[in-house]
Amino acid sequence: MAVLPVFRWRLAPDGYATRRQLRARGLRPGGQCVAAQLERPRRRRGPLVAYLYRIDQARPVRPMTPGRWRAHAAMMRARRTCPRCRTDAGYCIPRSLGTCVPCADSGQQHAA
Ligand SMILES: [Zn+2]
């Protein structure tokens, strides 16, 4: 595997962008491999690394199709559905609780 060029933080050359910077331009890496990496030295820890992609090889973000909206809606519904009472809580089930709030509350009452 080829060694990636490493640039100092803030010294990235033109034509490279992080995934987040691509996203801000409405682009995505588009299957290209990481082209370079940025390293920011940190004290007592390994350097903070950011991966860079070539802007000229980036592709536009795929537009949302009806199928993709359906998949997105199903994912969001799954995140709102309480695994215990199987109802749509109307909000994302908090990971700290693992259930909707009423279920978590009743669980605590039973335990007490
Ligand atoms: Zn519930």
PDB file of N, CA and C and ligand atoms in Angstrom:
ATOM      1  N   MET A   1       0.855  -1.193   0.000  1.00  0.00           N
ATOM      2  CA  MET A   1       0.000   0.000   0.000  1.00  0.00           C
ATOM      3  C   MET A   1       0.890   1.242   0.000  1.00  0.00           C
ATOM      4  N   ALA A   2       0.544   2.185  -0.829  1.00  0.00           N
ATOM      5  CA  ALA A   2       1.336   3.418  -0.929  1.00  0.00           C
ATOM      6  C   ALA A   2       1.205   4.223   0.365  1.00  0.00           C
ATOM      7  N   VAL A   3       2.254   4.896   0.709  1.00  0.00           N
ATOM      8  CA  VAL A   3       2.221   5.739   1.900  1.00  0.00           C
ATOM      9  C   VAL A   3       1.529   7.049   1.541  1.00  0.00           C
ATOM     10  N   LEU A   4       0.601   7.453   2.391  1.00  0.00           N
ATOM     11  CA  LEU A   4      -0.126   8.694   2.126  1.00  0.00           C
ATOM     12  C   LEU A   4       0.773   9.884   2.403  1.00  0.00           C
ATOM     13  N   PRO A   5       0.664  10.908   1.559  1.00  0.00           N
ATOM     14  CA  PRO A   5       1.337  12.159   1.931  1.00  0.00           C
ATOM     15  C   PRO A   5       0.708  12.730   3.197  1.00  0.00           C
ATOM     16  N   VAL A   6       1.515  13.224   4.070  1.00  0.00           N
ATOM     17  CA  VAL A   6       1.031  13.795   5.328  1.00  0.00           C
ATOM     18  C   VAL A   6       1.338  15.279   5.334  1.00  0.00           C
ATOM     19  N   PHE A   7       0.314  16.068   5.628  1.00  0.00           N
ATOM     20  CA  PHE A   7       0.490  17.514   5.680  1.00  0.00           C
ATOM     21  C   PHE A   7       0.263  18.001   7.094  1.00  0.00           C
ATOM     22  N   ARG A   8       0.923  19.106   7.412  1.00  0.00           N
ATOM     23  CA  ARG A   8       0.674  19.724   8.700  1.00  0.00           C
ATOM     24  C   ARG A   8      -0.707  20.346   8.692  1.00  0.00           C
ATOM     25  N   TRP A   9      -1.327  20.381   9.882  1.00  0.00           N
ATOM     26  CA  TRP A   9      -2.629  21.000  10.048  1.00  0.00           C
ATOM     27  C   TRP A   9      -2.588  22.412   9.502  1.00  0.00           C
ATOM     28  N   ARG A  10      -3.600  22.820   8.782  1.00  0.00           N
ATOM     29  CA  ARG A  10      -3.734  24.162   8.178  1.00  0.00           C
ATOM     30  C   ARG A  10      -2.822  24.359   6.983  1.00  0.00           C
ATOM     31  N   LEU A  11      -2.012  23.378   6.640  1.00  0.00           N
ATOM     32  CA  LEU A  11      -1.129  23.531   5.497  1.00  0.00           C
ATOM     33  C   LEU A  11      -1.522  22.583   4.374  1.00  0.00           C
ATOM     34  N   ALA A  12      -2.791  22.212   4.356  1.00  0.00           N
ATOM     35  CA  ALA A  12      -3.239  21.323   3.291  1.00  0.00           C
ATOM     36  C   ALA A  12      -3.115  22.039   1.946  1.00  0.00           C
ATOM     37  N   PRO A  13      -2.657  21.354   0.933  1.00  0.00           N
ATOM     38  CA  PRO A  13      -2.517  21.985  -0.388  1.00  0.00           C
ATOM     39  C   PRO A  13      -3.882  22.210  -1.017  1.00  0.00           C
ATOM     40  N   ASP A  14      -3.928  23.084  -1.975  1.00  0.00           N
ATOM     41  CA  ASP A  14      -5.172  23.300  -2.723  1.00  0.00           C
ATOM     42  C   ASP A  14      -5.574  22.008  -3.420  1.00  0.00           C
ATOM     43  N   GLY A  15      -6.882  21.842  -3.569  1.00  0.00           N
ATOM     44  CA  GLY A  15      -7.344  20.679  -4.313  1.00  0.00           C
ATOM     45  C   GLY A  15      -7.664  19.508  -3.414  1.00  0.00           C
ATOM     46  N   TYR A  16      -7.425  19.642  -2.117  1.00  0.00           N
ATOM     47  CA  TYR A  16      -7.767  18.583  -1.171  1.00  0.00           C
ATOM     48  C   TYR A  16      -8.782  19.108  -0.174  1.00  0.00           C
ATOM     49  N   ALA A  17      -9.639  18.228   0.295  1.00  0.00           N
ATOM     50  CA  ALA A  17     -10.626  18.645   1.280  1.00  0.00           C
ATOM     51  C   ALA A  17     -10.977  17.438   2.148  1.00  0.00           C
ATOM     52  N   THR A  18     -11.376  17.716   3.379  1.00  0.00           N
ATOM     53  CA  THR A  18     -11.871  16.631   4.225  1.00  0.00           C
ATOM     54  C   THR A  18     -13.278  16.279   3.782  1.00  0.00           C
ATOM     55  N   ARG A  19     -13.756  15.130   4.263  1.00  0.00           N
ATOM     56  CA  ARG A  19     -15.111  14.694   3.929  1.00  0.00           C
ATOM     57  C   ARG A  19     -16.129  15.779   4.302  1.00  0.00           C
ATOM     58  N   ARG A  20     -15.908  16.407   5.457  1.00  0.00           N
ATOM     59  CA  ARG A  20     -16.847  17.437   5.892  1.00  0.00           C
ATOM     60  C   ARG A  20     -16.795  18.652   4.978  1.00  0.00           C
ATOM     61  N   GLN A  21     -15.580  19.003   4.531  1.00  0.00           N
ATOM     62  CA  GLN A  21     -15.464  20.148   3.628  1.00  0.00           C
ATOM     63  C   GLN A  21     -16.091  19.838   2.267  1.00  0.00           C
ATOM     64  N   LEU A  22     -15.940  18.593   1.824  1.00  0.00           N
ATOM     65  CA  LEU A  22     -16.592  18.199   0.574  1.00  0.00           C
ATOM     66  C   LEU A  22     -18.104  18.343   0.709  1.00  0.00           C
ATOM     67  N   ARG A  23     -18.597  17.862   1.844  1.00  0.00           N
ATOM     68  CA  ARG A  23     -20.039  17.884   2.095  1.00  0.00           C
ATOM     69  C   ARG A  23     -20.565  19.317   2.037  1.00  0.00           C
ATOM     70  N   ALA A  24     -19.786  20.250   2.570  1.00  0.00           N
ATOM     71  CA  ALA A  24     -20.209  21.659   2.569  1.00  0.00           C
ATOM     72  C   ALA A  24     -20.323  22.193   1.150  1.00  0.00           C
ATOM     73  N   ARG A  25     -19.625  21.566   0.217  1.00  0.00           N
ATOM     74  CA  ARG A  25     -19.721  21.985  -1.187  1.00  0.00           C
ATOM     75  C   ARG A  25     -20.715  21.135  -1.963  1.00  0.00           C
ATOM     76  N   GLY A  26     -21.429  20.254  -1.256  1.00  0.00           N
ATOM     77  CA  GLY A  26     -22.374  19.383  -1.949  1.00  0.00           C
ATOM     78  C   GLY A  26     -21.686  18.249  -2.672  1.00  0.00           C
ATOM     79  N   LEU A  27     -20.513  17.865  -2.191  1.00  0.00           N
ATOM     80  CA  LEU A  27     -19.750  16.789  -2.817  1.00  0.00           C
ATOM     81  C   LEU A  27     -19.554  15.646  -1.837  1.00  0.00           C
ATOM     82  N   ARG A  28     -19.188  14.479  -2.396  1.00  0.00           N
ATOM     83  CA  ARG A  28     -18.834  13.326  -1.583  1.00  0.00           C
ATOM     84  C   ARG A  28     -17.586  12.723  -2.199  1.00  0.00           C
ATOM     85  N   PRO A  29     -16.843  11.925  -1.410  1.00  0.00           N
ATOM     86  CA  PRO A  29     -15.600  11.354  -1.949  1.00  0.00           C
ATOM     87  C   PRO A  29     -15.845  10.547  -3.224  1.00  0.00           C
ATOM     88  N   GLY A  30     -16.988   9.863  -3.315  1.00  0.00           N
ATOM     89  CA  GLY A  30     -17.322   9.186  -4.559  1.00  0.00           C
ATOM     90  C   GLY A  30     -16.458   7.987  -4.863  1.00  0.00           C
ATOM     91  N   GLY A  31     -16.097   7.220  -3.844  1.00  0.00           N
ATOM     92  CA  GLY A  31     -15.383   5.971  -4.075  1.00  0.00           C
ATOM     93  C   GLY A  31     -13.883   6.116  -4.162  1.00  0.00           C
ATOM     94  N   GLN A  32     -13.395   7.312  -4.213  1.00  0.00           N
ATOM     95  CA  GLN A  32     -11.943   7.470  -4.254  1.00  0.00           C
ATOM     96  C   GLN A  32     -11.337   7.110  -2.903  1.00  0.00           C
ATOM     97  N   CYS A  33     -10.078   6.697  -2.926  1.00  0.00           N
ATOM     98  CA  CYS A  33      -9.392   6.393  -1.683  1.00  0.00           C
ATOM     99  C   CYS A  33      -8.921   7.697  -1.053  1.00  0.00           C
ATOM    100  N   VAL A  34      -8.648   7.607   0.229  1.00  0.00           N
ATOM    101  CA  VAL A  34      -8.072   8.767   0.910  1.00  0.00           C
ATOM    102  C   VAL A  34      -6.787   9.159   0.188  1.00  0.00           C
ATOM    103  N   ALA A  35      -6.644  10.446  -0.113  1.00  0.00           N
ATOM    104  CA  ALA A  35      -5.522  10.899  -0.927  1.00  0.00           C
ATOM    105  C   ALA A  35      -4.365  11.416  -0.088  1.00  0.00           C
ATOM    106  N   ALA A  36      -4.671  11.886   1.104  1.00  0.00           N
ATOM    107  CA  ALA A  36      -3.623  12.445   1.955  1.00  0.00           C
ATOM    108  C   ALA A  36      -4.176  12.538   3.365  1.00  0.00           C
ATOM    109  N   GLN A  37      -3.339  12.805   4.298  1.00  0.00           N
ATOM    110  CA  GLN A  37      -3.853  13.013   5.640  1.00  0.00           C
ATOM    111  C   GLN A  37      -3.202  14.206   6.284  1.00  0.00           C
ATOM    112  N   LEU A  38      -3.969  14.816   7.177  1.00  0.00           N
ATOM    113  CA  LEU A  38      -3.491  15.944   7.958  1.00  0.00           C
ATOM    114  C   LEU A  38      -3.207  15.443   9.352  1.00  0.00           C
ATOM    115  N   GLU A  39      -2.164  15.937   9.931  1.00  0.00           N
ATOM    116  CA  GLU A  39      -1.896  15.571  11.316  1.00  0.00           C
ATOM    117  C   GLU A  39      -1.704  16.825  12.146  1.00  0.00           C
ATOM    118  N   ARG A  40      -2.392  16.831  13.277  1.00  0.00           N
ATOM    119  CA  ARG A  40      -2.200  17.912  14.231  1.00  0.00           C
ATOM    120  C   ARG A  40      -1.583  17.311  15.481  1.00  0.00           C
ATOM    121  N   PRO A  41      -0.370  17.674  15.788  1.00  0.00           N
ATOM    122  CA  PRO A  41       0.280  17.076  16.977  1.00  0.00           C
ATOM    123  C   PRO A  41      -0.487  17.440  18.241  1.00  0.00           C
ATOM    124  N   ARG A  42      -0.551  16.473  19.155  1.00  0.00           N
ATOM    125  CA  ARG A  42      -1.175  16.724  20.449  1.00  0.00           C
ATOM    126  C   ARG A  42      -0.208  16.271  21.523  1.00  0.00           C
ATOM    127  N   ARG A  43      -0.264  16.917  22.624  1.00  0.00           N
ATOM    128  CA  ARG A  43       0.635  16.543  23.715  1.00  0.00           C
ATOM    129  C   ARG A  43       0.224  15.210  24.322  1.00  0.00           C
ATOM    130  N   ARG A  44       1.190  14.354  24.498  1.00  0.00           N
ATOM    131  CA  ARG A  44       1.026  13.084  25.218  1.00  0.00           C
ATOM    132  C   ARG A  44       0.084  12.104  24.550  1.00  0.00           C
ATOM    133  N   ARG A  45      -0.462  12.458  23.417  1.00  0.00           N
ATOM    134  CA  ARG A  45      -1.315  11.528  22.692  1.00  0.00           C
ATOM    135  C   ARG A  45      -0.856  11.482  21.245  1.00  0.00           C
ATOM    136  N   GLY A  46      -1.353  10.535  20.542  1.00  0.00           N
ATOM    137  CA  GLY A  46      -1.059  10.484  19.121  1.00  0.00           C
ATOM    138  C   GLY A  46      -1.642  11.704  18.439  1.00  0.00           C
ATOM    139  N   PRO A  47      -1.128  12.031  17.272  1.00  0.00           N
ATOM    140  CA  PRO A  47      -1.645  13.216  16.580  1.00  0.00           C
ATOM    141  C   PRO A  47      -3.089  13.017  16.151  1.00  0.00           C
ATOM    142  N   LEU A  48      -3.792  14.131  16.082  1.00  0.00           N
ATOM    143  CA  LEU A  48      -5.156  14.121  15.553  1.00  0.00           C
ATOM    144  C   LEU A  48      -5.039  14.042  14.034  1.00  0.00           C
ATOM    145  N   VAL A  49      -5.719  13.072  13.456  1.00  0.00           N
ATOM    146  CA  VAL A  49      -5.562  12.832  12.016  1.00  0.00           C
ATOM    147  C   VAL A  49      -6.866  13.135  11.296  1.00  0.00           C
ATOM    148  N   ALA A  50      -6.774  13.833  10.210  1.00  0.00           N
ATOM    149  CA  ALA A  50      -7.940  14.058   9.344  1.00  0.00           C
ATOM    150  C   ALA A  50      -7.577  13.558   7.954  1.00  0.00           C
ATOM    151  N   TYR A  51      -8.515  12.918   7.308  1.00  0.00           N
ATOM    152  CA  TYR A  51      -8.240  12.371   5.981  1.00  0.00           C
ATOM    153  C   TYR A  51      -8.722  13.326   4.903  1.00  0.00           C
ATOM    154  N   LEU A  52      -7.919  13.446   3.880  1.00  0.00           N
ATOM    155  CA  LEU A  52      -8.205  14.375   2.791  1.00  0.00           C
ATOM    156  C   LEU A  52      -8.531  13.614   1.513  1.00  0.00           C
ATOM    157  N   TYR A  53      -9.456  14.192   0.773  1.00  0.00           N
ATOM    158  CA  TYR A  53      -9.833  13.632  -0.522  1.00  0.00           C
ATOM    159  C   TYR A  53      -9.548  14.660  -1.601  1.00  0.00           C
ATOM    160  N   ARG A  54      -9.362  14.173  -2.797  1.00  0.00           N
ATOM    161  CA  ARG A  54      -9.107  15.076  -3.919  1.00  0.00           C
ATOM    162  C   ARG A  54     -10.418  15.654  -4.417  1.00  0.00           C
ATOM    163  N   ILE A  55     -10.467  16.961  -4.473  1.00  0.00           N
ATOM    164  CA  ILE A  55     -11.708  17.623  -4.892  1.00  0.00           C
ATOM    165  C   ILE A  55     -12.010  17.298  -6.353  1.00  0.00           C
ATOM    166  N   ASP A  56     -10.975  17.155  -7.194  1.00  0.00           N
ATOM    167  CA  ASP A  56     -11.243  16.901  -8.623  1.00  0.00           C
ATOM    168  C   ASP A  56     -11.799  15.503  -8.856  1.00  0.00           C
ATOM    169  N   GLN A  57     -11.675  14.624  -7.859  1.00  0.00           N
ATOM    170  CA  GLN A  57     -12.249  13.286  -8.019  1.00  0.00           C
ATOM    171  C   GLN A  57     -13.545  13.107  -7.246  1.00  0.00           C
ATOM    172  N   ALA A  58     -13.972  14.172  -6.542  1.00  0.00           N
ATOM    173  CA  ALA A  58     -15.216  14.089  -5.783  1.00  0.00           C
ATOM    174  C   ALA A  58     -16.406  14.114  -6.732  1.00  0.00           C
ATOM    175  N   ARG A  59     -17.512  13.568  -6.268  1.00  0.00           N
ATOM    176  CA  ARG A  59     -18.730  13.548  -7.082  1.00  0.00           C
ATOM    177  C   ARG A  59     -19.834  14.272  -6.323  1.00  0.00           C
ATOM    178  N   PRO A  60     -20.828  14.745  -7.050  1.00  0.00           N
ATOM    179  CA  PRO A  60     -21.943  15.417  -6.365  1.00  0.00           C
ATOM    180  C   PRO A  60     -22.669  14.444  -5.441  1.00  0.00           C
ATOM    181  N   VAL A  61     -23.191  14.969  -4.339  1.00  0.00           N
ATOM    182  CA  VAL A  61     -24.007  14.155  -3.441  1.00  0.00           C
ATOM    183  C   VAL A  61     -25.218  13.660  -4.211  1.00  0.00           C
ATOM    184  N   ARG A  62     -25.523  12.375  -4.030  1.00  0.00           N
ATOM    185  CA  ARG A  62     -26.681  11.820  -4.742  1.00  0.00           C
ATOM    186  C   ARG A  62     -27.962  12.479  -4.253  1.00  0.00           C
ATOM    187  N   PRO A  63     -28.812  12.881  -5.169  1.00  0.00           N
ATOM    188  CA  PRO A  63     -30.081  13.472  -4.721  1.00  0.00           C
ATOM    189  C   PRO A  63     -30.946  12.413  -4.057  1.00  0.00           C
ATOM    190  N   MET A  64     -31.820  12.855  -3.154  1.00  0.00           N
ATOM    191  CA  MET A  64     -32.713  11.922  -2.465  1.00  0.00           C
ATOM    192  C   MET A  64     -33.800  11.467  -3.436  1.00  0.00           C
ATOM    193  N   THR A  65     -33.893  10.166  -3.649  1.00  0.00           N
ATOM    194  CA  THR A  65     -34.950   9.588  -4.485  1.00  0.00           C
ATOM    195  C   THR A  65     -36.074   9.117  -3.570  1.00  0.00           C
ATOM    196  N   PRO A  66     -37.252   8.824  -4.120  1.00  0.00           N
ATOM    197  CA  PRO A  66     -38.346   8.308  -3.266  1.00  0.00           C
ATOM    198  C   PRO A  66     -37.900   7.094  -2.453  1.00  0.00           C
ATOM    199  N   GLY A  67     -37.124   6.192  -3.058  1.00  0.00           N
ATOM    200  CA  GLY A  67     -36.653   5.010  -2.338  1.00  0.00           C
ATOM    201  C   GLY A  67     -35.756   5.373  -1.173  1.00  0.00           C
ATOM    202  N   ARG A  68     -34.898   6.361  -1.407  1.00  0.00           N
ATOM    203  CA  ARG A  68     -33.988   6.753  -0.326  1.00  0.00           C
ATOM    204  C   ARG A  68     -34.757   7.465   0.779  1.00  0.00           C
ATOM    205  N   TRP A  69     -35.772   8.252   0.426  1.00  0.00           N
ATOM    206  CA  TRP A  69     -36.596   8.893   1.455  1.00  0.00           C
ATOM    207  C   TRP A  69     -37.331   7.843   2.285  1.00  0.00           C
ATOM    208  N   ARG A  70     -37.835   6.793   1.586  1.00  0.00           N
ATOM    209  CA  ARG A  70     -38.528   5.726   2.321  1.00  0.00           C
ATOM    210  C   ARG A  70     -37.579   5.051   3.301  1.00  0.00           C
ATOM    211  N   ALA A  71     -36.366   4.762   2.837  1.00  0.00           N
ATOM    212  CA  ALA A  71     -35.390   4.106   3.707  1.00  0.00           C
ATOM    213  C   ALA A  71     -35.055   5.003   4.894  1.00  0.00           C
ATOM    214  N   HIS A  72     -34.940   6.299   4.612  1.00  0.00           N
ATOM    215  CA  HIS A  72     -34.632   7.245   5.682  1.00  0.00           C
ATOM    216  C   HIS A  72     -35.774   7.294   6.697  1.00  0.00           C
ATOM    217  N   ALA A  73     -37.004   7.358   6.190  1.00  0.00           N
ATOM    218  CA  ALA A  73     -38.172   7.421   7.075  1.00  0.00           C
ATOM    219  C   ALA A  73     -38.259   6.160   7.926  1.00  0.00           C
ATOM    220  N   ALA A  74     -37.981   4.992   7.319  1.00  0.00           N
ATOM    221  CA  ALA A  74     -38.043   3.740   8.072  1.00  0.00           C
ATOM    222  C   ALA A  74     -36.984   3.733   9.171  1.00  0.00           C
ATOM    223  N   MET A  75     -35.808   4.255   8.852  1.00  0.00           N
ATOM    224  CA  MET A  75     -34.744   4.289   9.852  1.00  0.00           C
ATOM    225  C   MET A  75     -35.135   5.197  11.012  1.00  0.00           C
ATOM    226  N   MET A  76     -35.721   6.373  10.678  1.00  0.00           N
ATOM    227  CA  MET A  76     -36.102   7.297  11.736  1.00  0.00           C
ATOM    228  C   MET A  76     -37.224   6.708  12.584  1.00  0.00           C
ATOM    229  N   ARG A  77     -38.162   5.992  11.926  1.00  0.00           N
ATOM    230  CA  ARG A  77     -39.265   5.379  12.668  1.00  0.00           C
ATOM    231  C   ARG A  77     -38.704   4.331  13.628  1.00  0.00           C
ATOM    232  N   ALA A  78     -37.730   3.558  13.148  1.00  0.00           N
ATOM    233  CA  ALA A  78     -37.129   2.535  14.010  1.00  0.00           C
ATOM    234  C   ALA A  78     -36.465   3.175  15.219  1.00  0.00           C
ATOM    235  N   ARG A  79     -35.865   4.337  15.002  1.00  0.00           N
ATOM    236  CA  ARG A  79     -35.191   4.993  16.123  1.00  0.00           C
ATOM    237  C   ARG A  79     -36.184   5.579  17.118  1.00  0.00           C
ATOM    238  N   ARG A  80     -37.431   5.848  16.646  1.00  0.00           N
ATOM    239  CA  ARG A  80     -38.449   6.399  17.555  1.00  0.00           C
ATOM    240  C   ARG A  80     -39.251   5.309  18.241  1.00  0.00           C
ATOM    241  N   THR A  81     -39.154   4.073  17.768  1.00  0.00           N
ATOM    242  CA  THR A  81     -40.010   3.018  18.294  1.00  0.00           C
ATOM    243  C   THR A  81     -39.375   2.386  19.530  1.00  0.00           C
ATOM    244  N   CYS A  82     -40.158   2.353  20.597  1.00  0.00           N
ATOM    245  CA  CYS A  82     -39.671   1.789  21.853  1.00  0.00           C
ATOM    246  C   CYS A  82     -39.577   0.257  21.712  1.00  0.00           C
ATOM    247  N   PRO A  83     -38.456  -0.344  22.050  1.00  0.00           N
ATOM    248  CA  PRO A  83     -38.343  -1.801  21.914  1.00  0.00           C
ATOM    249  C   PRO A  83     -39.185  -2.555  22.941  1.00  0.00           C
ATOM    250  N   ARG A  84     -39.639  -1.900  23.998  1.00  0.00           N
ATOM    251  CA  ARG A  84     -40.415  -2.617  25.013  1.00  0.00           C
ATOM    252  C   ARG A  84     -41.911  -2.575  24.717  1.00  0.00           C
ATOM    253  N   CYS A  85     -42.473  -1.360  24.518  1.00  0.00           N
ATOM    254  CA  CYS A  85     -43.918  -1.284  24.286  1.00  0.00           C
ATOM    255  C   CYS A  85     -44.265  -1.193  22.810  1.00  0.00           C
ATOM    256  N   ARG A  86     -43.230  -1.118  21.945  1.00  0.00           N
ATOM    257  CA  ARG A  86     -43.435  -1.183  20.493  1.00  0.00           C
ATOM    258  C   ARG A  86     -44.259  -0.032  19.961  1.00  0.00           C
ATOM    259  N   THR A  87     -44.327   1.078  20.661  1.00  0.00           N
ATOM    260  CA  THR A  87     -45.049   2.226  20.135  1.00  0.00           C
ATOM    261  C   THR A  87     -44.055   3.272  19.644  1.00  0.00           C
ATOM    262  N   ASP A  88     -44.550   4.107  18.711  1.00  0.00           N
ATOM    263  CA  ASP A  88     -43.745   5.206  18.198  1.00  0.00           C
ATOM    264  C   ASP A  88     -43.789   6.319  19.246  1.00  0.00           C
ATOM    265  N   ALA A  89     -42.688   6.553  19.895  1.00  0.00           N
ATOM    266  CA  ALA A  89     -42.662   7.515  20.994  1.00  0.00           C
ATOM    267  C   ALA A  89     -42.755   8.949  20.496  1.00  0.00           C
ATOM    268  N   GLY A  90     -42.506   9.172  19.204  1.00  0.00           N
ATOM    269  CA  GLY A  90     -42.542  10.530  18.683  1.00  0.00           C
ATOM    270  C   GLY A  90     -41.214  11.247  18.838  1.00  0.00           C
ATOM    271  N   TYR A  91     -40.256  10.586  19.439  1.00  0.00           N
ATOM    272  CA  TYR A  91     -38.897  11.149  19.583  1.00  0.00           C
ATOM    273  C   TYR A  91     -37.950   9.965  19.518  1.00  0.00           C
ATOM    274  N   CYS A  92     -36.694  10.261  19.305  1.00  0.00           N
ATOM    275  CA  CYS A  92     -35.735   9.168  19.243  1.00  0.00           C
ATOM    276  C   CYS A  92     -35.552   8.574  20.629  1.00  0.00           C
ATOM    277  N   ILE A  93     -35.590   7.253  20.720  1.00  0.00           N
ATOM    278  CA  ILE A  93     -35.432   6.580  22.008  1.00  0.00           C
ATOM    279  C   ILE A  93     -34.035   6.900  22.555  1.00  0.00           C
ATOM    280  N   PRO A  94     -33.971   7.476  23.746  1.00  0.00           N
ATOM    281  CA  PRO A  94     -32.636   7.817  24.291  1.00  0.00           C
ATOM    282  C   PRO A  94     -31.824   6.539  24.511  1.00  0.00           C
ATOM    283  N   ARG A  95     -30.597   6.578  24.061  1.00  0.00           N
ATOM    284  CA  ARG A  95     -29.762   5.393  24.207  1.00  0.00           C
ATOM    285  C   ARG A  95     -29.489   5.088  25.679  1.00  0.00           C
ATOM    286  N   SER A  96     -29.481   6.121  26.512  1.00  0.00           N
ATOM    287  CA  SER A  96     -29.190   5.891  27.934  1.00  0.00           C
ATOM    288  C   SER A  96     -30.319   5.110  28.584  1.00  0.00           C
ATOM    289  N   LEU A  97     -31.563   5.273  28.077  1.00  0.00           N
ATOM    290  CA  LEU A  97     -32.696   4.549  28.652  1.00  0.00           C
ATOM    291  C   LEU A  97     -32.901   3.214  27.953  1.00  0.00           C
ATOM    292  N   GLY A  98     -32.806   3.232  26.631  1.00  0.00           N
ATOM    293  CA  GLY A  98     -33.039   2.017  25.865  1.00  0.00           C
ATOM    294  C   GLY A  98     -34.511   1.766  25.605  1.00  0.00           C
ATOM    295  N   THR A  99     -35.387   2.535  26.233  1.00  0.00           N
ATOM    296  CA  THR A  99     -36.833   2.434  26.028  1.00  0.00           C
ATOM    297  C   THR A  99     -37.393   3.852  25.998  1.00  0.00           C
ATOM    298  N   CYS A 100     -38.716   3.975  25.760  1.00  0.00           N
ATOM    299  CA  CYS A 100     -39.336   5.288  25.861  1.00  0.00           C
ATOM    300  C   CYS A 100     -39.367   5.701  27.339  1.00  0.00           C
ATOM    301  N   VAL A 101     -39.638   6.975  27.560  1.00  0.00           N
ATOM    302  CA  VAL A 101     -39.583   7.487  28.937  1.00  0.00           C
ATOM    303  C   VAL A 101     -40.631   6.823  29.845  1.00  0.00           C
ATOM    304  N   PRO A 102     -41.913   6.675  29.412  1.00  0.00           N
ATOM    305  CA  PRO A 102     -42.880   5.972  30.289  1.00  0.00           C
ATOM    306  C   PRO A 102     -42.413   4.568  30.673  1.00  0.00           C
ATOM    307  N   CYS A 103     -41.858   3.819  29.717  1.00  0.00           N
ATOM    308  CA  CYS A 103     -41.356   2.480  30.044  1.00  0.00           C
ATOM    309  C   CYS A 103     -40.227   2.561  31.058  1.00  0.00           C
ATOM    310  N   ALA A 104     -39.337   3.510  30.862  1.00  0.00           N
ATOM    311  CA  ALA A 104     -38.213   3.645  31.783  1.00  0.00           C
ATOM    312  C   ALA A 104     -38.719   4.009  33.170  1.00  0.00           C
ATOM    313  N   ASP A 105     -39.732   4.921  33.224  1.00  0.00           N
ATOM    314  CA  ASP A 105     -40.298   5.322  34.516  1.00  0.00           C
ATOM    315  C   ASP A 105     -40.966   4.142  35.213  1.00  0.00           C
ATOM    316  N   SER A 106     -41.782   3.369  34.464  1.00  0.00           N
ATOM    317  CA  SER A 106     -42.485   2.250  35.093  1.00  0.00           C
ATOM    318  C   SER A 106     -41.492   1.186  35.535  1.00  0.00           C
ATOM    319  N   GLY A 107     -40.414   1.046  34.763  1.00  0.00           N
ATOM    320  CA  GLY A 107     -39.390   0.087  35.164  1.00  0.00           C
ATOM    321  C   GLY A 107     -38.761   0.459  36.480  1.00  0.00           C
ATOM    322  N   GLN A 108     -38.574   1.773  36.680  1.00  0.00           N
ATOM    323  CA  GLN A 108     -37.984   2.200  37.936  1.00  0.00           C
ATOM    324  C   GLN A 108     -38.940   2.004  39.098  1.00  0.00           C
ATOM    325  N   GLN A 109     -40.273   2.229  38.853  1.00  0.00           N
ATOM    326  CA  GLN A 109     -41.240   2.047  39.930  1.00  0.00           C
ATOM    327  C   GLN A 109     -41.297   0.582  40.370  1.00  0.00           C
ATOM    328  N   HIS A 110     -41.261  -0.330  39.336  1.00  0.00           N
ATOM    329  CA  HIS A 110     -41.298  -1.735  39.683  1.00  0.00           C
ATOM    330  C   HIS A 110     -40.058  -2.135  40.471  1.00  0.00           C
ATOM    331  N   ALA A 111     -38.954  -1.527  40.093  1.00  0.00           N
ATOM    332  CA  ALA A 111     -37.708  -1.906  40.754  1.00  0.00           C
ATOM    333  C   ALA A 111     -37.668  -1.368  42.178  1.00  0.00           C
ATOM    334  N   ALA A 112     -38.396  -0.237  42.420  1.00  0.00           N
ATOM    335  CA  ALA A 112     -38.301   0.399  43.728  1.00  0.00           C
ATOM    336  C   ALA A 112     -39.198  -0.279  44.771  1.00  0.00           C
TER     337      ALA A 112
HETATM  338 ZN    ZN B   1     -42.098   2.099  25.777  1.00  0.00          ZN
END
